[in-house]
CSV table of C-alpha atoms in Angstrom, one decimal:
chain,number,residue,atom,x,y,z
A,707,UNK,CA,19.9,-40.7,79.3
A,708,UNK,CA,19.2,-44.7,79.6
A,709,UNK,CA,17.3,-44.9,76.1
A,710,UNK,CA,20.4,-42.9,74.6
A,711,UNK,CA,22.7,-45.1,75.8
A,712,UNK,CA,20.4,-48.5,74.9
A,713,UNK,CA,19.8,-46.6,71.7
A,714,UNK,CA,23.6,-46.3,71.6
A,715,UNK,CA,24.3,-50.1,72.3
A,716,UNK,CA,21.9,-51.3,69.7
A,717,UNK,CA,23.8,-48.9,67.0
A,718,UNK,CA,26.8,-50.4,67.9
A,719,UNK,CA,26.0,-54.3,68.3
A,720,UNK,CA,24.1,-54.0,64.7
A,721,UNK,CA,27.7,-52.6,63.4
A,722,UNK,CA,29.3,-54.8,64.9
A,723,UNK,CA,27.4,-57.7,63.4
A,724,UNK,CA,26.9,-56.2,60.0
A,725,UNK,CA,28.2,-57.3,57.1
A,726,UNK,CA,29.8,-53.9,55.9
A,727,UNK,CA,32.3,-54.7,58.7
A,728,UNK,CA,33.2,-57.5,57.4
A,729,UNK,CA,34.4,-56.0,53.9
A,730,UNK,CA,36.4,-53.2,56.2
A,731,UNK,CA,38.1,-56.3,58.0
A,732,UNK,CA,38.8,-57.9,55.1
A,733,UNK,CA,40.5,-54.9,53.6
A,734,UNK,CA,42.3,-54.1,56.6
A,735,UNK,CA,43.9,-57.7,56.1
A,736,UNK,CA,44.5,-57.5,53.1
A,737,UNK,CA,46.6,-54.2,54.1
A,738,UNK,CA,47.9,-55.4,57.2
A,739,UNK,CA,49.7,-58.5,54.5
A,740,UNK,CA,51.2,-56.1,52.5
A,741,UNK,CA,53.0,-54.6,55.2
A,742,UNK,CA,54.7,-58.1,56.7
A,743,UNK,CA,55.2,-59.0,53.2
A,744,UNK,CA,57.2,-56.1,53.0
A,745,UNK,CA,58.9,-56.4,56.6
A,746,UNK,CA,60.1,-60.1,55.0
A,747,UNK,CA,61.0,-58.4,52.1
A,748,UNK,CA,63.9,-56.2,54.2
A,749,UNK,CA,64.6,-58.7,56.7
A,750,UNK,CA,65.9,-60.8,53.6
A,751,UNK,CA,67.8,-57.6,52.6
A,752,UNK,CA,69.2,-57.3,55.5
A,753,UNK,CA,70.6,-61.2,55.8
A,754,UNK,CA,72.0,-60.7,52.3
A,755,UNK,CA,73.5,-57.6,53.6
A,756,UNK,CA,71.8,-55.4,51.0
A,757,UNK,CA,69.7,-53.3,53.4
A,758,UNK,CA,68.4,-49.8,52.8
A,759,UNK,CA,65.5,-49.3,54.7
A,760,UNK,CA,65.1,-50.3,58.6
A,761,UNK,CA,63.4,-53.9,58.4
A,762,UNK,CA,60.2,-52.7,60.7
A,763,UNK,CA,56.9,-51.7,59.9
A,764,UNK,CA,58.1,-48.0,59.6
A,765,UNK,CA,60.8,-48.8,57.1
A,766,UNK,CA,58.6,-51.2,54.9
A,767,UNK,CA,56.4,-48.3,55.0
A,768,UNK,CA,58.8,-46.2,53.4
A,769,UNK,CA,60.6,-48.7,51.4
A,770,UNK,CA,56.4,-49.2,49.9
A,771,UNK,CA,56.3,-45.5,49.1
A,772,UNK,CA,59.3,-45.4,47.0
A,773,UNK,CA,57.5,-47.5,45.0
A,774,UNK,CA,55.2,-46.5,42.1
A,775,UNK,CA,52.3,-45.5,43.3
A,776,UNK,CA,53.5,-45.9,46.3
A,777,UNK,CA,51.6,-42.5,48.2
A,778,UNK,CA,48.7,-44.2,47.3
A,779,UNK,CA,49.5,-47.3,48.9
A,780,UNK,CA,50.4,-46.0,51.8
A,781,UNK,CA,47.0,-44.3,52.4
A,782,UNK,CA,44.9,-47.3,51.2
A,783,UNK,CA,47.4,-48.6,54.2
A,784,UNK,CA,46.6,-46.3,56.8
A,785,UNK,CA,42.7,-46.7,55.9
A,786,UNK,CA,43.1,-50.4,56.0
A,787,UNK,CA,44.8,-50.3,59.5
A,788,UNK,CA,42.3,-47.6,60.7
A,789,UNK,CA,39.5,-50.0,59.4
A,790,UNK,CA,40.8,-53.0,61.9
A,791,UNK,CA,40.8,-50.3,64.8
A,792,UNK,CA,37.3,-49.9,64.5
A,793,UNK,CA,36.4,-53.1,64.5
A,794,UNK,CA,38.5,-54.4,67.5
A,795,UNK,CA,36.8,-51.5,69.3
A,796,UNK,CA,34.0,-52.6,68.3
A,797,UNK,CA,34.8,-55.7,69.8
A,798,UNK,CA,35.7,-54.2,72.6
A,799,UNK,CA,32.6,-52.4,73.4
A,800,UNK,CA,29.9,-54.8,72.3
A,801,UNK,CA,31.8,-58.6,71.3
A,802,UNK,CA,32.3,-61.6,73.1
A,803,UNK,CA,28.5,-61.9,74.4
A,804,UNK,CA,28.6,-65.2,74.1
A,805,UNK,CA,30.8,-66.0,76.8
A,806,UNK,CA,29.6,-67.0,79.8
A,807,UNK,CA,32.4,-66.5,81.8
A,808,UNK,CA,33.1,-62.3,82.6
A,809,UNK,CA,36.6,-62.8,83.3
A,810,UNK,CA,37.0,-64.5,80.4
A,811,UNK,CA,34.9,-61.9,78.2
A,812,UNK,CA,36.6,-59.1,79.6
A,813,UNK,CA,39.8,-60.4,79.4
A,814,UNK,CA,39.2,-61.1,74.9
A,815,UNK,CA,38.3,-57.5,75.1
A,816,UNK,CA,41.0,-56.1,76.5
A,817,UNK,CA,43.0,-58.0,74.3
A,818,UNK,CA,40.8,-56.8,71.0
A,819,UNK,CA,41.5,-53.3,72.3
A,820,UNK,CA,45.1,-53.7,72.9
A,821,UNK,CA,45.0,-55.1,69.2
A,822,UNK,CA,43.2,-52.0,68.3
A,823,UNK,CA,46.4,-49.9,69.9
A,824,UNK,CA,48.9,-51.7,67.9
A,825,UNK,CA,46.7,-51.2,64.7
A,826,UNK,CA,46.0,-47.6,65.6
A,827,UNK,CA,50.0,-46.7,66.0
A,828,UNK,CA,50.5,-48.5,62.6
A,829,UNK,CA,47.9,-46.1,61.0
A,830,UNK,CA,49.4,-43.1,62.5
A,831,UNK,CA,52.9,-44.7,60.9
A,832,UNK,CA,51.2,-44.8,57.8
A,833,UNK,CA,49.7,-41.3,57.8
A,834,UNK,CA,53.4,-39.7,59.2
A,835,UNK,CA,55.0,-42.1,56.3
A,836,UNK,CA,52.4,-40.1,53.8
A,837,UNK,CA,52.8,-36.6,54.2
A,838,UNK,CA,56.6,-37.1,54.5
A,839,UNK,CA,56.7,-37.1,58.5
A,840,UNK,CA,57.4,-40.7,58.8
A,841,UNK,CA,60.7,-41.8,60.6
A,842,UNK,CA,62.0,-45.4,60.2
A,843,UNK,CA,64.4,-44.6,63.3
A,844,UNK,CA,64.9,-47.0,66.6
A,845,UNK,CA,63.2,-46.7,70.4
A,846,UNK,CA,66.6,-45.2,71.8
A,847,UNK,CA,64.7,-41.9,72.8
A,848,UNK,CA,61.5,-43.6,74.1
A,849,UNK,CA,63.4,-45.8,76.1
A,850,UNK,CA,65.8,-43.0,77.5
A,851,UNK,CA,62.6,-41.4,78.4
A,852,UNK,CA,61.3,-44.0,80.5
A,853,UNK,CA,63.9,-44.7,82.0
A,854,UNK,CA,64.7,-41.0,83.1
A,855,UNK,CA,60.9,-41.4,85.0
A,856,UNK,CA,60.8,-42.7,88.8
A,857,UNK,CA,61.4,-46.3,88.6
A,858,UNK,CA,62.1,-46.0,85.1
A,859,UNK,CA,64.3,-49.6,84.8
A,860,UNK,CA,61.1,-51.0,86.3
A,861,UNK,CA,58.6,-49.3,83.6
A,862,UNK,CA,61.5,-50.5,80.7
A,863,UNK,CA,61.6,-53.8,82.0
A,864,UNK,CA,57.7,-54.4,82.4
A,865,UNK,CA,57.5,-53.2,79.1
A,866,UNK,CA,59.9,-55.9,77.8
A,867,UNK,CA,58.0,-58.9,79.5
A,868,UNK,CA,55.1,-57.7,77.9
A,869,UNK,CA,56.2,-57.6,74.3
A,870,UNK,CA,58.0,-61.1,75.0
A,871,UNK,CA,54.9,-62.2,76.5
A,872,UNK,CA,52.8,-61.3,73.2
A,873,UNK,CA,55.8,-62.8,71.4
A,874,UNK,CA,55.4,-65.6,73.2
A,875,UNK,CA,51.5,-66.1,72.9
A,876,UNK,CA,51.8,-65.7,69.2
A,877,UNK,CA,54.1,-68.7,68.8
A,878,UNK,CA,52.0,-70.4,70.9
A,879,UNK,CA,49.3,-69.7,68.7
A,880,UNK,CA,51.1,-71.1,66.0
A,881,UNK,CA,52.2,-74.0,67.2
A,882,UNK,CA,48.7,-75.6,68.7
A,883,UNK,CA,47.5,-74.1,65.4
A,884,UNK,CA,44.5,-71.5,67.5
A,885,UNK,CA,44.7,-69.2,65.1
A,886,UNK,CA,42.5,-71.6,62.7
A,887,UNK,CA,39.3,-69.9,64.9
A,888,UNK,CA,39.4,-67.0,62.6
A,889,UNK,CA,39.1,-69.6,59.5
A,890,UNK,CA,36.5,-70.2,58.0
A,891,UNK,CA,35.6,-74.4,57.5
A,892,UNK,CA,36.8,-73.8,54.0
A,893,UNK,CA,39.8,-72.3,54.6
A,894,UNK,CA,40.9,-75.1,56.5
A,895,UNK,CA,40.1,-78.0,54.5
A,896,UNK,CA,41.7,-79.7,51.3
A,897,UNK,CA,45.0,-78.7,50.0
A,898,UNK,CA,44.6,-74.8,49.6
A,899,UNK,CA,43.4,-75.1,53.7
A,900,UNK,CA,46.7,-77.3,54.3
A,901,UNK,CA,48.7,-74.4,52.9
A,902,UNK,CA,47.0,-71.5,54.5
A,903,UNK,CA,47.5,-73.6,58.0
A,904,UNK,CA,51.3,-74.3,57.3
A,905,UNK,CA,51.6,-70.7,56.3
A,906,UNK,CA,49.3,-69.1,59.4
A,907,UNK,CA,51.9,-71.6,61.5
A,908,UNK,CA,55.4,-70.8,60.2
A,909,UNK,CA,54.4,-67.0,60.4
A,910,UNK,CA,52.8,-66.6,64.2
A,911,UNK,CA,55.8,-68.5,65.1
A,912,UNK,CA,58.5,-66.6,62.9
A,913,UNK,CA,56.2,-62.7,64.5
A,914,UNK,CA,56.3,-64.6,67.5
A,915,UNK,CA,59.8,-65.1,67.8
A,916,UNK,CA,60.9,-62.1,66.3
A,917,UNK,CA,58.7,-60.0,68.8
A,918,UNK,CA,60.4,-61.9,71.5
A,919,UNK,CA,63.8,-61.1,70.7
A,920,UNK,CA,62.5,-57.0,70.8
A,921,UNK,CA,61.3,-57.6,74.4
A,922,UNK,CA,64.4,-59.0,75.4
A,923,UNK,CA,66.7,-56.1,74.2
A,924,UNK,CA,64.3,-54.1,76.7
A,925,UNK,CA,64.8,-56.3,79.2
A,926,UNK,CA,68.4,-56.3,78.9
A,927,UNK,CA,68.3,-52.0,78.2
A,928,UNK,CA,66.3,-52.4,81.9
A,929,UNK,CA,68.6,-54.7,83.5
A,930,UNK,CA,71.9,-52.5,81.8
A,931,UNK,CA,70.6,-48.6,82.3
A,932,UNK,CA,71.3,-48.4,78.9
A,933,UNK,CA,68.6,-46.9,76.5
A,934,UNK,CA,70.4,-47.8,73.1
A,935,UNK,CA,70.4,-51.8,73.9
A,936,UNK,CA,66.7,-51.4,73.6
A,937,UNK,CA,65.6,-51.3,70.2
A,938,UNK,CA,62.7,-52.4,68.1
A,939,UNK,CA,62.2,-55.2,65.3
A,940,UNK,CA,64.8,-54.0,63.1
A,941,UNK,CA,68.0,-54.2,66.2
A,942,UNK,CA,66.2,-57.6,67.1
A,943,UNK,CA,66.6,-58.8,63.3
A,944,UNK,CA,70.2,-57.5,63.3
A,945,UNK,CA,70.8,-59.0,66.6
A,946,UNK,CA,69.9,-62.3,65.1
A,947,UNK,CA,72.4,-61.5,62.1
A,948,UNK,CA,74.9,-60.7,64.5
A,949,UNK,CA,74.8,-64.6,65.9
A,950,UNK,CA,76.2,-67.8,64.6
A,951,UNK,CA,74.6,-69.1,61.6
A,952,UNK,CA,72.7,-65.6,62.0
A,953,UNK,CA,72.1,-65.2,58.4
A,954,UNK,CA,70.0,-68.5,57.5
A,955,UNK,CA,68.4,-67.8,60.6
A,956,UNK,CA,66.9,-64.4,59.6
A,957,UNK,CA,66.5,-65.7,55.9
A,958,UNK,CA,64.5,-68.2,57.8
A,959,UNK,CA,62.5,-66.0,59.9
A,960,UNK,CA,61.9,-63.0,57.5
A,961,UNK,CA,60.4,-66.4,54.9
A,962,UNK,CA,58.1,-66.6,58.3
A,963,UNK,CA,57.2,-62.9,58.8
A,964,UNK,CA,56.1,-62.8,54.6
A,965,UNK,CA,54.3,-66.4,55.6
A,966,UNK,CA,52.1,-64.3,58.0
A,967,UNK,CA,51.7,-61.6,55.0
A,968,UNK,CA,49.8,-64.2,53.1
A,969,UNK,CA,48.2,-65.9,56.2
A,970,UNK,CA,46.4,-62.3,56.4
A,971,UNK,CA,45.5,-62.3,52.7
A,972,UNK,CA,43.9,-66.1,53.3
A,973,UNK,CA,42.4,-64.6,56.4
A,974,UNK,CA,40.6,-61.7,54.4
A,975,UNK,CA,39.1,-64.5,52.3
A,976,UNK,CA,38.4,-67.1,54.9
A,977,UNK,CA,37.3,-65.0,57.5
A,978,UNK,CA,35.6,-66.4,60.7
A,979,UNK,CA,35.1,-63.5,63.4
């Protein structure tokens, strides 16, 4: 059983480090642009008051498969996501070892596979989306669920502070500029490393802010008993049309969320793992 499992480790450190895996991250970038592109796209609709679909990863899903070709897409999407799962587990399992500090290590690899969770519901989206299962539809049901569970508020509300916690790491991110570790030297320097910096910048801050407006409305559903103020991107981008001078500020922050659609496509290029 121990040379399985050292036979097992050494498979997975030499995937880990090879340079196939590379090419999947890159392509899962490249796919994971396309759908915040996308996301901007109807978050703009939605300021100008012209939106059809739900301005969330579900609905830019659909919205991209109304398009021509768009089946397609949407598959080469759900590869591309399921491409980043692997390698965050991957990351998970074997990355990191050159941190000397465990707590430190463990606590990058927990975050690689929480990354892998977000990725992995996104794929499932995509696959749904595909064979005509998809729904673009809110968290109202979810959140009754929870909070129908013993200490339900609690659960709702826990789950808020940690989606305005990620929100709030991802502008953090953006503003001290961290995420330039996954950049290569090249991608940061010159003028086309200016403008992948300013547009990595503007869009963790825009995701960031935008995430932290969705784990508010569960705070408040938490703090209320009441499911329906929960609500995912989409009620957090109307809730920001709803306010004054609401409709610059979406135009501003759905600008952000397509400025971290092409921070990914510079990421696939530059890339520094």
């Amino acid at each position: 059983m121990g040379e399985v499992a050292d036979k097992a480790q050494r498979t997975g450190q030499q995937a880990h480090q090879s340079e196939w895996l590379d090419w999947a991250i890159r392509a899962g970038l490249i796919a994971y642009g396309v759908v915040h592109l996308m996301v901007g796209w109807l978050a703009a609709q939605l300021a100008l008051g012209e939106k059809s679909e739900s301005a969330s990863n579900a609905g830019a899903l659909h919205a991209l498969a109304e398009q021509p070709m768009g089946g397609v897409l949407i598959w080469m999407i759900a590869v591309g996501m399921m491409l980043l799962v692997v390698w965050r587990l991957l990351e998970f399992a074997m990355g990191y070892q050159d941190e000397t500090d465990d707590k430190k290590r463990w606590r990058k690899r927990l975050t690689s596979l929480g990354k892998a969770v977000l990725y992995g519901v996104l794929a499932w989206t995509a696959v749904k989306v595909a064979v005509g299962d998809g729904s673009s539809g809110g968290t109202d049901s979810t959140t009754a669920k929870l909070m129908d569970l013993p200490g339900g508020q609690l659960i709702v509300g826990a789950v808020g502070l940690a989606i305005a916690g990620y929100g709030g790491l991802l502008v953090y991110r953006g503003w001290t500029e961290k995420f330039t570790e996954h950049l290569t030297a090249h991608g940061q320097s010159g003028n086309d490393g200016s403008a992948i910096v300013l547009f990595g910048k503007i869009g963790y801050i825009a995701k960031g802010i935008a995430i932290g407006i969705v784990g508010g409305l569960f705070c408040y559903a938490a703090i209320t008993h009441k499911a329906k103020e929960s609500g995912g991107l989409d009620q957090a981008l109307q809730t920001v049309r709803e306010q004054p001078f609401g409709q610059f500020l979406l135009l501003a922050i759905a600008a952000g969320i397509a400025c971290y659609g092409l921070f990914c496509f510079a990421r696939a290029r530059h890339l520094s793992r």
